[in-house]
Tab-separated table of C-alpha atoms in Angstrom:
chain	number	residue	atom	x	y	z
A	1	UNK	CA	-56.110	21.655	-68.056
A	2	UNK	CA	-54.815	20.002	-71.362
A	3	UNK	CA	-50.529	21.095	-70.879
A	4	UNK	CA	-48.573	18.842	-68.997
A	5	UNK	CA	-45.049	17.830	-68.662
A	6	UNK	CA	-44.319	16.479	-71.795
A	7	UNK	CA	-45.248	19.455	-73.244
A	8	UNK	CA	-42.955	21.886	-70.870
A	9	UNK	CA	-40.203	19.577	-71.640
A	10	UNK	CA	-40.531	19.002	-75.145
A	11	UNK	CA	-41.941	22.037	-76.444
A	12	UNK	CA	-40.002	24.007	-78.785
A	13	UNK	CA	-38.855	26.705	-76.293
A	14	UNK	CA	-38.584	23.881	-73.516
A	15	UNK	CA	-34.074	23.345	-73.262
A	16	UNK	CA	-31.229	21.469	-75.293
A	17	UNK	CA	-29.318	18.846	-74.855
A	18	UNK	CA	-26.587	20.903	-73.516
A	19	UNK	CA	-29.126	22.847	-70.740
A	20	UNK	CA	-29.888	19.760	-69.360
A	21	UNK	CA	-26.424	18.272	-68.887
A	22	UNK	CA	-25.154	21.692	-67.627
A	23	UNK	CA	-27.919	21.061	-64.950
A	24	UNK	CA	-27.308	18.026	-64.543
A	25	UNK	CA	-23.616	19.180	-63.468
A	26	UNK	CA	-24.522	22.188	-61.172
A	27	UNK	CA	-26.586	19.951	-58.593
A	28	UNK	CA	-24.747	17.725	-58.766
A	29	UNK	CA	-22.047	19.442	-55.787
A	30	UNK	CA	-24.882	18.323	-54.145
A	31	UNK	CA	-23.085	14.617	-55.115
A	32	UNK	CA	-20.052	15.816	-54.927
A	33	UNK	CA	-20.571	17.195	-50.933
A	34	UNK	CA	-22.394	14.498	-50.632
A	35	UNK	CA	-18.967	11.779	-51.513
A	36	UNK	CA	-16.443	14.156	-49.533
A	37	UNK	CA	-18.558	13.328	-46.175
A	38	UNK	CA	-19.186	9.663	-46.854
A	39	UNK	CA	-15.245	9.524	-47.681
A	40	UNK	CA	-14.286	11.585	-44.394
A	41	UNK	CA	-14.846	9.575	-41.621
A	42	UNK	CA	-11.809	6.270	-43.423
A	43	UNK	CA	-9.166	8.717	-42.731
A	44	UNK	CA	-9.938	10.353	-40.008
A	45	UNK	CA	-10.130	8.251	-38.633
A	46	UNK	CA	-6.229	7.142	-37.810
A	47	UNK	CA	-5.632	10.727	-37.022
A	48	UNK	CA	-8.455	10.845	-34.641
A	49	UNK	CA	-7.858	7.861	-32.846
A	50	UNK	CA	-3.850	9.938	-32.417
A	51	UNK	CA	-3.482	11.912	-28.515
A	52	UNK	CA	-4.709	15.510	-28.326
A	53	UNK	CA	-0.655	16.208	-28.193
A	54	UNK	CA	-1.016	15.269	-31.886
A	55	UNK	CA	-3.949	16.667	-32.920
A	56	UNK	CA	-6.106	14.058	-31.903
A	57	UNK	CA	-8.845	13.011	-29.276
A	58	UNK	CA	-7.441	9.563	-28.596
A	59	UNK	CA	-11.191	7.812	-29.176
A	60	UNK	CA	-11.947	4.955	-29.070
A	61	UNK	CA	-12.979	1.928	-31.398
A	62	UNK	CA	-16.476	2.311	-30.143
A	63	UNK	CA	-16.458	6.039	-30.347
A	64	UNK	CA	-14.794	6.191	-34.088
A	65	UNK	CA	-17.956	3.503	-35.022
A	66	UNK	CA	-19.784	6.013	-34.124
A	67	UNK	CA	-18.223	8.664	-35.797
A	68	UNK	CA	-18.509	7.005	-39.086
A	69	UNK	CA	-21.950	5.812	-38.522
A	70	UNK	CA	-24.539	8.807	-36.653
A	71	UNK	CA	-24.105	10.668	-40.135
A	72	UNK	CA	-26.350	7.605	-41.967
A	73	UNK	CA	-28.642	7.629	-38.284
A	74	UNK	CA	-28.955	11.109	-39.412
A	75	UNK	CA	-29.531	10.236	-42.556
A	76	UNK	CA	-32.588	8.086	-41.291
A	77	UNK	CA	-34.163	11.778	-39.689
A	78	UNK	CA	-33.651	12.992	-42.418
A	79	UNK	CA	-34.890	11.043	-45.011
A	80	UNK	CA	-38.808	11.991	-44.679
A	81	UNK	CA	-38.861	15.439	-43.766
A	82	UNK	CA	-36.773	15.243	-47.403
A	83	UNK	CA	-39.477	14.115	-48.763
A	84	UNK	CA	-42.471	16.553	-47.762
A	85	UNK	CA	-39.514	19.414	-48.117
A	86	UNK	CA	-40.054	18.456	-52.278
A	87	UNK	CA	-43.279	20.238	-52.108
A	88	UNK	CA	-41.187	23.602	-51.583
A	89	UNK	CA	-39.517	23.024	-54.884
A	90	UNK	CA	-36.277	20.881	-55.891
A	91	UNK	CA	-33.981	23.808	-56.462
A	92	UNK	CA	-34.903	25.646	-53.164
A	93	UNK	CA	-34.875	22.491	-51.108
A	94	UNK	CA	-31.415	22.431	-52.503
A	95	UNK	CA	-30.357	26.143	-51.743
A	96	UNK	CA	-31.572	25.660	-48.277
A	97	UNK	CA	-30.364	22.573	-46.688
A	98	UNK	CA	-26.674	23.721	-48.333
A	99	UNK	CA	-25.340	26.094	-45.041
A	100	UNK	CA	-26.410	23.848	-42.542
A	101	UNK	CA	-24.322	20.878	-44.275
A	102	UNK	CA	-21.359	23.158	-44.892
A	103	UNK	CA	-22.098	24.347	-40.399
A	104	UNK	CA	-22.282	20.427	-40.008
A	105	UNK	CA	-18.076	20.372	-40.831
A	106	UNK	CA	-17.458	23.582	-39.895
A	107	UNK	CA	-18.837	22.080	-36.531
A	108	UNK	CA	-16.434	18.957	-36.985
A	109	UNK	CA	-13.451	21.134	-38.519
A	110	UNK	CA	-13.353	23.143	-34.636
A	111	UNK	CA	-14.544	19.858	-32.374
A	112	UNK	CA	-12.839	20.104	-28.636
A	113	UNK	CA	-14.628	16.851	-27.944
A	114	UNK	CA	-16.241	13.222	-29.688
A	115	UNK	CA	-19.751	15.032	-28.527
A	116	UNK	CA	-18.933	17.705	-31.178
A	117	UNK	CA	-18.504	15.104	-33.977
A	118	UNK	CA	-21.297	13.619	-33.126
A	119	UNK	CA	-23.536	15.919	-33.177
A	120	UNK	CA	-21.704	17.158	-37.081
A	121	UNK	CA	-21.977	13.803	-37.850
A	122	UNK	CA	-24.780	13.320	-37.673
A	123	UNK	CA	-26.169	16.664	-38.982
A	124	UNK	CA	-24.257	16.360	-42.614
A	125	UNK	CA	-25.662	12.580	-42.767
A	126	UNK	CA	-29.273	14.645	-42.585
A	127	UNK	CA	-28.155	17.472	-45.219
A	128	UNK	CA	-27.140	14.286	-46.887
A	129	UNK	CA	-30.418	12.156	-47.015
A	130	UNK	CA	-31.846	15.697	-48.253
A	131	UNK	CA	-29.133	16.231	-51.260
A	132	UNK	CA	-28.912	12.893	-52.137
A	133	UNK	CA	-32.850	11.956	-52.523
A	134	UNK	CA	-34.273	15.600	-54.084
A	135	UNK	CA	-30.600	15.339	-56.908
A	136	UNK	CA	-32.626	12.140	-59.013
A	137	UNK	CA	-35.660	14.316	-58.601
A	138	UNK	CA	-35.148	17.202	-60.102
A	139	UNK	CA	-31.838	15.154	-63.180
A	140	UNK	CA	-35.059	12.886	-64.023
A	141	UNK	CA	-37.771	15.959	-63.977
A	142	UNK	CA	-36.042	18.028	-66.487
A	143	UNK	CA	-34.221	14.573	-68.594
A	144	UNK	CA	-35.084	13.111	-71.484
A	145	UNK	CA	-36.296	10.055	-71.775
A	146	UNK	CA	-32.563	9.114	-73.843
A	147	UNK	CA	-30.580	10.908	-71.585
A	148	UNK	CA	-32.213	10.864	-68.479
A	149	UNK	CA	-30.497	7.216	-66.681
A	150	UNK	CA	-27.052	8.881	-67.879
A	151	UNK	CA	-28.016	11.848	-66.440
A	152	UNK	CA	-28.505	10.136	-63.296
A	153	UNK	CA	-25.441	8.677	-63.197
A	154	UNK	CA	-23.653	11.525	-63.444
A	155	UNK	CA	-24.857	12.416	-60.041
A	156	UNK	CA	-23.019	9.119	-58.321
A	157	UNK	CA	-20.356	9.660	-60.532
A	158	UNK	CA	-19.790	13.697	-58.672
A	159	UNK	CA	-20.741	11.419	-54.561
A	160	UNK	CA	-17.673	9.348	-56.252
A	161	UNK	CA	-14.584	11.928	-57.374
A	162	UNK	CA	-15.920	13.706	-53.253
A	163	UNK	CA	-14.972	10.053	-52.138
A	164	UNK	CA	-12.344	9.967	-54.196
A	165	UNK	CA	-11.189	13.824	-53.097
A	166	UNK	CA	-11.588	12.228	-49.296
A	167	UNK	CA	-9.910	9.616	-49.464
A	168	UNK	CA	-6.239	11.557	-51.596
A	169	UNK	CA	-6.372	14.275	-49.156
A	170	UNK	CA	-7.002	12.380	-46.500
A	171	UNK	CA	-3.441	10.834	-46.594
A	172	UNK	CA	-1.904	14.827	-45.944
A	173	UNK	CA	-4.433	16.427	-43.854
A	174	UNK	CA	-5.475	15.546	-40.150
A	175	UNK	CA	-9.825	15.202	-39.509
A	176	UNK	CA	-9.828	18.946	-38.639
A	177	UNK	CA	-8.331	20.164	-42.219
A	178	UNK	CA	-10.270	17.118	-43.751
A	179	UNK	CA	-13.328	19.218	-42.581
A	180	UNK	CA	-12.808	22.573	-43.967
A	181	UNK	CA	-12.258	20.663	-47.231
A	182	UNK	CA	-15.623	19.180	-46.797
A	183	UNK	CA	-18.076	22.434	-46.291
A	184	UNK	CA	-16.372	23.263	-49.563
A	185	UNK	CA	-18.996	21.212	-51.098
A	186	UNK	CA	-22.151	22.456	-50.189
A	187	UNK	CA	-21.044	26.121	-50.295
A	188	UNK	CA	-20.668	25.149	-54.549
A	189	UNK	CA	-23.884	23.574	-54.264
A	190	UNK	CA	-25.172	27.460	-52.653
A	191	UNK	CA	-23.167	28.846	-56.081
A	192	UNK	CA	-24.509	26.287	-58.244
A	193	UNK	CA	-28.286	26.394	-57.770
A	194	UNK	CA	-27.870	29.988	-58.228
A	195	UNK	CA	-28.071	29.442	-62.050
A	196	UNK	CA	-30.284	26.274	-62.135
A	197	UNK	CA	-33.532	26.554	-62.912
A	198	UNK	CA	-36.968	24.561	-61.023
A	199	UNK	CA	-37.976	21.517	-63.076
A	200	UNK	CA	-41.197	21.340	-65.464
A	201	UNK	CA	-42.833	18.729	-63.610
A	202	UNK	CA	-42.849	20.701	-60.122
A	203	UNK	CA	-43.777	24.185	-62.232
A	204	UNK	CA	-46.540	22.764	-63.501
A	205	UNK	CA	-47.959	20.459	-60.469
A	206	UNK	CA	-47.562	23.949	-58.707
A	207	UNK	CA	-49.966	25.985	-61.937
A	208	UNK	CA	-46.660	27.765	-62.800
A	209	UNK	CA	-46.282	26.305	-66.874
A	210	UNK	CA	-45.388	29.967	-67.931
A	211	UNK	CA	-41.991	28.848	-66.082
A	212	UNK	CA	-41.895	25.558	-66.546
A	213	UNK	CA	-30.571	-0.904	-50.668
A	214	UNK	CA	-28.057	-1.406	-48.692
A	215	UNK	CA	-27.296	-3.826	-46.570
A	216	UNK	CA	-24.404	-4.981	-49.452
A	217	UNK	CA	-21.714	-4.489	-46.862
A	218	UNK	CA	-21.145	-0.612	-49.267
A	219	UNK	CA	-21.664	1.266	-47.403
A	220	UNK	CA	-19.261	-0.572	-44.503
A	221	UNK	CA	-16.313	-0.487	-46.758
A	222	UNK	CA	-16.494	3.101	-48.056
A	223	UNK	CA	-17.017	4.053	-44.245
A	224	UNK	CA	-13.844	2.249	-42.916
A	225	UNK	CA	-11.459	1.230	-46.092
A	226	UNK	CA	-8.424	2.517	-45.042
A	227	UNK	CA	-8.918	-0.486	-41.912
A	228	UNK	CA	-10.297	-3.419	-44.437
A	229	UNK	CA	-7.217	-3.244	-45.939
A	230	UNK	CA	-4.496	-2.571	-43.416
A	231	UNK	CA	-5.909	-6.181	-41.979
A	232	UNK	CA	-5.964	-8.513	-45.326
A	233	UNK	CA	-3.071	-6.511	-46.861
A	234	UNK	CA	0.955	-7.420	-45.712
A	235	UNK	CA	2.454	-5.103	-48.116
A	236	UNK	CA	0.172	-2.866	-50.167
A	237	UNK	CA	-0.190	1.129	-49.046
A	238	UNK	CA	-3.924	1.049	-47.487
A	239	UNK	CA	-4.398	4.537	-48.787
A	240	UNK	CA	-3.262	4.113	-51.734
A	241	UNK	CA	-5.300	1.292	-52.633
A	242	UNK	CA	-8.554	3.464	-51.679
A	243	UNK	CA	-8.142	5.915	-53.910
A	244	UNK	CA	-7.738	3.598	-56.855
A	245	UNK	CA	-10.874	1.664	-56.037
A	246	UNK	CA	-12.188	6.142	-56.367
A	247	UNK	CA	-10.949	6.327	-59.378
A	248	UNK	CA	-11.970	3.305	-60.572
A	249	UNK	CA	-15.829	3.509	-59.227
A	250	UNK	CA	-15.860	7.009	-61.334
A	251	UNK	CA	-15.084	5.364	-64.119
A	252	UNK	CA	-17.290	2.662	-63.711
A	253	UNK	CA	-20.456	5.403	-63.266
A	254	UNK	CA	-18.965	6.762	-65.958
A	255	UNK	CA	-19.581	3.887	-68.228
A	256	UNK	CA	-23.075	3.325	-66.418
A	257	UNK	CA	-24.525	6.395	-67.484
A	258	UNK	CA	-23.672	5.253	-70.935
A	259	UNK	CA	-25.535	1.783	-70.695
A	260	UNK	CA	-27.969	2.277	-68.049
A	261	UNK	CA	-30.203	4.389	-71.364
A	262	UNK	CA	-28.455	1.503	-74.094
A	263	UNK	CA	-29.312	-1.490	-72.200
A	264	UNK	CA	-31.552	-1.246	-69.332
A	265	UNK	CA	-32.059	-1.032	-65.665
A	266	UNK	CA	-32.566	-4.226	-65.120
A	267	UNK	CA	-29.461	-6.774	-66.783
A	268	UNK	CA	-27.267	-3.849	-64.827
A	269	UNK	CA	-29.192	-4.401	-61.947
A	270	UNK	CA	-28.558	-8.411	-62.047
A	271	UNK	CA	-25.237	-8.119	-63.639
A	272	UNK	CA	-24.244	-6.341	-60.458
A	273	UNK	CA	-25.475	-7.999	-57.785
A	274	UNK	CA	-24.587	-11.304	-58.878
A	275	UNK	CA	-21.101	-9.698	-59.307
A	276	UNK	CA	-21.177	-7.944	-55.449
A	277	UNK	CA	-21.624	-11.061	-54.276
A	278	UNK	CA	-19.184	-13.306	-55.336
A	279	UNK	CA	-16.381	-10.902	-55.277
A	280	UNK	CA	-17.489	-10.460	-51.458
A	281	UNK	CA	-17.769	-14.076	-50.924
A	282	UNK	CA	-14.515	-14.192	-52.952
A	283	UNK	CA	-13.265	-11.486	-50.490
A	284	UNK	CA	-14.001	-13.380	-47.279
A	285	UNK	CA	-12.858	-16.489	-48.387
A	286	UNK	CA	-9.152	-15.022	-49.104
A	287	UNK	CA	-9.161	-13.465	-45.168
A	288	UNK	CA	-10.702	-17.100	-44.047
A	289	UNK	CA	-7.911	-18.553	-45.530
A	290	UNK	CA	-4.698	-16.527	-44.799
A	291	UNK	CA	-6.513	-16.162	-40.932
A	292	UNK	CA	-7.130	-20.395	-40.797
A	293	UNK	CA	-3.042	-20.712	-42.098
A	294	UNK	CA	-1.447	-18.322	-39.701
A	295	UNK	CA	1.200	-19.881	-41.938
A	296	UNK	CA	2.422	-16.655	-43.977
A	297	UNK	CA	4.508	-14.512	-43.326
A	298	UNK	CA	4.191	-11.095	-44.589
A	299	UNK	CA	6.686	-11.084	-47.710
A	300	UNK	CA	5.349	-15.195	-48.213
A	301	UNK	CA	1.426	-13.300	-48.395
A	302	UNK	CA	2.641	-9.971	-49.837
A	303	UNK	CA	2.480	-11.585	-53.978
A	304	UNK	CA	-1.042	-12.792	-52.905
A	305	UNK	CA	-2.037	-9.045	-52.249
A	306	UNK	CA	-3.387	-8.974	-55.752
A	307	UNK	CA	-6.696	-11.304	-54.198
A	308	UNK	CA	-8.476	-9.132	-52.363
A	309	UNK	CA	-7.721	-6.333	-54.472
A	310	UNK	CA	-9.343	-8.322	-57.810
A	311	UNK	CA	-12.336	-8.949	-54.824
A	312	UNK	CA	-13.082	-5.275	-53.743
A	313	UNK	CA	-12.612	-3.546	-57.058
A	314	UNK	CA	-14.846	-5.706	-58.098
A	315	UNK	CA	-17.847	-5.175	-56.045
A	316	UNK	CA	-16.942	-1.538	-55.880
A	317	UNK	CA	-17.182	-1.383	-59.397
A	318	UNK	CA	-19.795	-3.691	-60.147
A	319	UNK	CA	-22.035	-1.421	-57.151
A	320	UNK	CA	-20.697	1.736	-58.967
A	321	UNK	CA	-22.304	-0.036	-62.695
A	322	UNK	CA	-25.628	-1.026	-60.978
A	323	UNK	CA	-26.957	-0.881	-57.578
A	324	UNK	CA	-24.970	2.052	-56.834
A	325	UNK	CA	-26.948	5.079	-59.257
A	326	UNK	CA	-30.428	3.080	-60.468
A	327	UNK	CA	-31.591	2.086	-57.109
A	328	UNK	CA	-31.484	6.047	-56.654
A	329	UNK	CA	-32.569	6.325	-59.786
A	330	UNK	CA	-35.476	4.275	-59.586
A	331	UNK	CA	-37.038	6.916	-57.308
A	332	UNK	CA	-37.041	9.291	-59.181
A	333	UNK	CA	-38.953	7.350	-61.980
A	334	UNK	CA	-41.303	5.105	-60.301
A	335	UNK	CA	-42.595	7.874	-57.728
A	336	UNK	CA	-46.205	9.221	-59.440
A	337	UNK	CA	-45.035	12.977	-59.141
A	338	UNK	CA	-48.151	13.998	-56.908
A	339	UNK	CA	-46.249	10.813	-54.608
A	340	UNK	CA	-43.219	11.527	-55.293
A	341	UNK	CA	-41.667	12.763	-52.146
A	342	UNK	CA	-43.241	9.168	-50.301
A	343	UNK	CA	-39.604	8.532	-52.305
A	344	UNK	CA	-38.263	9.341	-48.926
A	345	UNK	CA	-39.084	6.706	-47.437
A	346	UNK	CA	-37.431	4.545	-49.277
A	347	UNK	CA	-34.659	6.739	-48.802
A	348	UNK	CA	-35.350	6.524	-45.534
A	349	UNK	CA	-35.240	2.797	-45.699
A	350	UNK	CA	-31.631	2.820	-47.777
A	351	UNK	CA	-29.890	5.036	-44.641
A	352	UNK	CA	-31.719	3.492	-41.968
A	353	UNK	CA	-29.980	-0.429	-43.259
A	354	UNK	CA	-26.919	1.968	-44.301
A	355	UNK	CA	-26.900	2.844	-40.687
A	356	UNK	CA	-27.331	-0.869	-38.761
A	357	UNK	CA	-24.622	-2.230	-41.333
A	358	UNK	CA	-21.398	0.391	-40.537
A	359	UNK	CA	-22.563	0.816	-36.850
A	360	UNK	CA	-22.552	-2.674	-36.574
A	361	UNK	CA	-19.624	-4.124	-38.608
A	362	UNK	CA	-17.260	-3.484	-35.965
A	363	UNK	CA	-19.642	-5.694	-33.210
A	364	UNK	CA	-20.554	-8.333	-36.414
A	365	UNK	CA	-16.185	-8.626	-36.708
A	366	UNK	CA	-16.034	-9.692	-33.187
A	367	UNK	CA	-18.207	-11.925	-33.289
A	368	UNK	CA	-18.209	-13.426	-36.871
A	369	UNK	CA	-14.697	-12.486	-37.856
A	370	UNK	CA	-14.228	-9.994	-40.769
A	371	UNK	CA	-14.119	-13.186	-42.915
A	372	UNK	CA	-17.993	-14.019	-41.403
A	373	UNK	CA	-19.047	-10.143	-42.068
A	374	UNK	CA	-18.061	-10.154	-46.069
A	375	UNK	CA	-19.255	-13.812	-46.221
A	376	UNK	CA	-23.106	-12.541	-44.787
A	377	UNK	CA	-23.050	-9.298	-47.065
A	378	UNK	CA	-22.365	-11.512	-49.861
A	379	UNK	CA	-25.071	-13.810	-49.003
A	380	UNK	CA	-27.921	-10.376	-48.962
A	381	UNK	CA	-26.218	-8.996	-52.107
A	382	UNK	CA	-27.729	-12.470	-53.642
A	383	UNK	CA	-31.111	-12.058	-52.137
A	384	UNK	CA	-30.537	-8.954	-54.005
A	385	UNK	CA	-30.549	-10.297	-57.231
A	386	UNK	CA	-33.792	-12.419	-56.692
A	387	UNK	CA	-35.518	-9.211	-55.389
A	388	UNK	CA	-34.009	-7.429	-58.877
A	389	UNK	CA	-35.202	-10.517	-60.731
A	390	UNK	CA	-38.229	-11.147	-59.561
A	391	UNK	CA	-39.966	-7.365	-58.365
A	392	UNK	CA	-38.191	-4.334	-59.976
A	393	UNK	CA	-39.368	-3.187	-63.872
A	394	UNK	CA	-38.003	-2.198	-66.422
A	395	UNK	CA	-38.235	1.495	-67.176
A	396	UNK	CA	-35.957	2.408	-70.007
A	397	UNK	CA	-36.968	5.137	-72.203
A	398	UNK	CA	-40.666	5.302	-70.562
A	399	UNK	CA	-41.344	8.897	-69.891
A	400	UNK	CA	-42.608	9.707	-66.907
A	401	UNK	CA	-46.012	10.413	-67.281
A	402	UNK	CA	-46.475	6.483	-69.266
A	403	UNK	CA	-44.651	5.400	-65.705
A	404	UNK	CA	-47.558	7.214	-63.627
A	405	UNK	CA	-50.514	5.557	-66.477
A	406	UNK	CA	-48.865	2.316	-66.821
A	407	UNK	CA	-48.184	1.498	-62.945
A	408	UNK	CA	-44.247	0.486	-64.041
């Protein structure tokens, strides 16, 4: 067989850049759906904790931690089957998982008990893992090297846009209404899958030539953004701050889409990890100083709200510039075509770490204090920097077959 993936992609009949962009925007409905779910618990927990007479379920903080974290446990379980499902086709898998994804949100919207919410969170997390793994693989296989990083970053921006939408609407909608909004994301994904082709790499793999890391604390913050900021700010609106953070994440994601293919993966990963560590340490230090003094009234502390806000913004922007989009991009780049499904193992490890960080946040805060938790996250981000500098290869500008031959 003399044909290659490159020939399929770069032949005169292959798609132009605009076609690749349109296909990426279409499958980005998947990450949008993931982002809607990721941003759900932060605003929803407040109304869930309310009494039944006001539409809540009167859940306890412990039950709330399960609602927030069970989606990540579902993602841990869903990561490995997602790798096997890649053998069925990228587009087909995305379409197949979209309906149960929407069904999970319908279950949440009609939940009469916290156990129903647990089930909905687990299933939505499982579906999210499949979408989060398959989407960057799809984009990396349809994109030419000079735009591959930028197009993969678009999917991360879509995820951040979903979080922004959840955070924004969460200030006006209760947990049932917000769940119905979240169900729209998977339905858009179904429609998108009807409009995009299968990837050249998969078609070639099937002989159809003619058709052709996460313990850093970002997950804990995303799932508990409003409660965390409420404890930190004296006067600033926690809901408003969460929306601002999401907006900057989107802008940072767009910037990352440009820099990934010009500056390279490694410099962005290194700078991202270093800034995350510094910002997390700064946030923890501010909380420690305020708690230790216990002398500041709300009026005296209010002018200092810019300090934790700046730390949060730096942390989230740094994550969105480097670690966030590039970690998923590398899954699609580094694994050989025949073994690309093994990327599911890396995905499962990522979701496993995310589940532990979100589920244990309440317990860690109780044991270490809010400042201690963020110092711990800062240390993990520092270890991430060491790992990047020591072991992560640069893939900028390299073609997928070239990386398969050279092992990087």
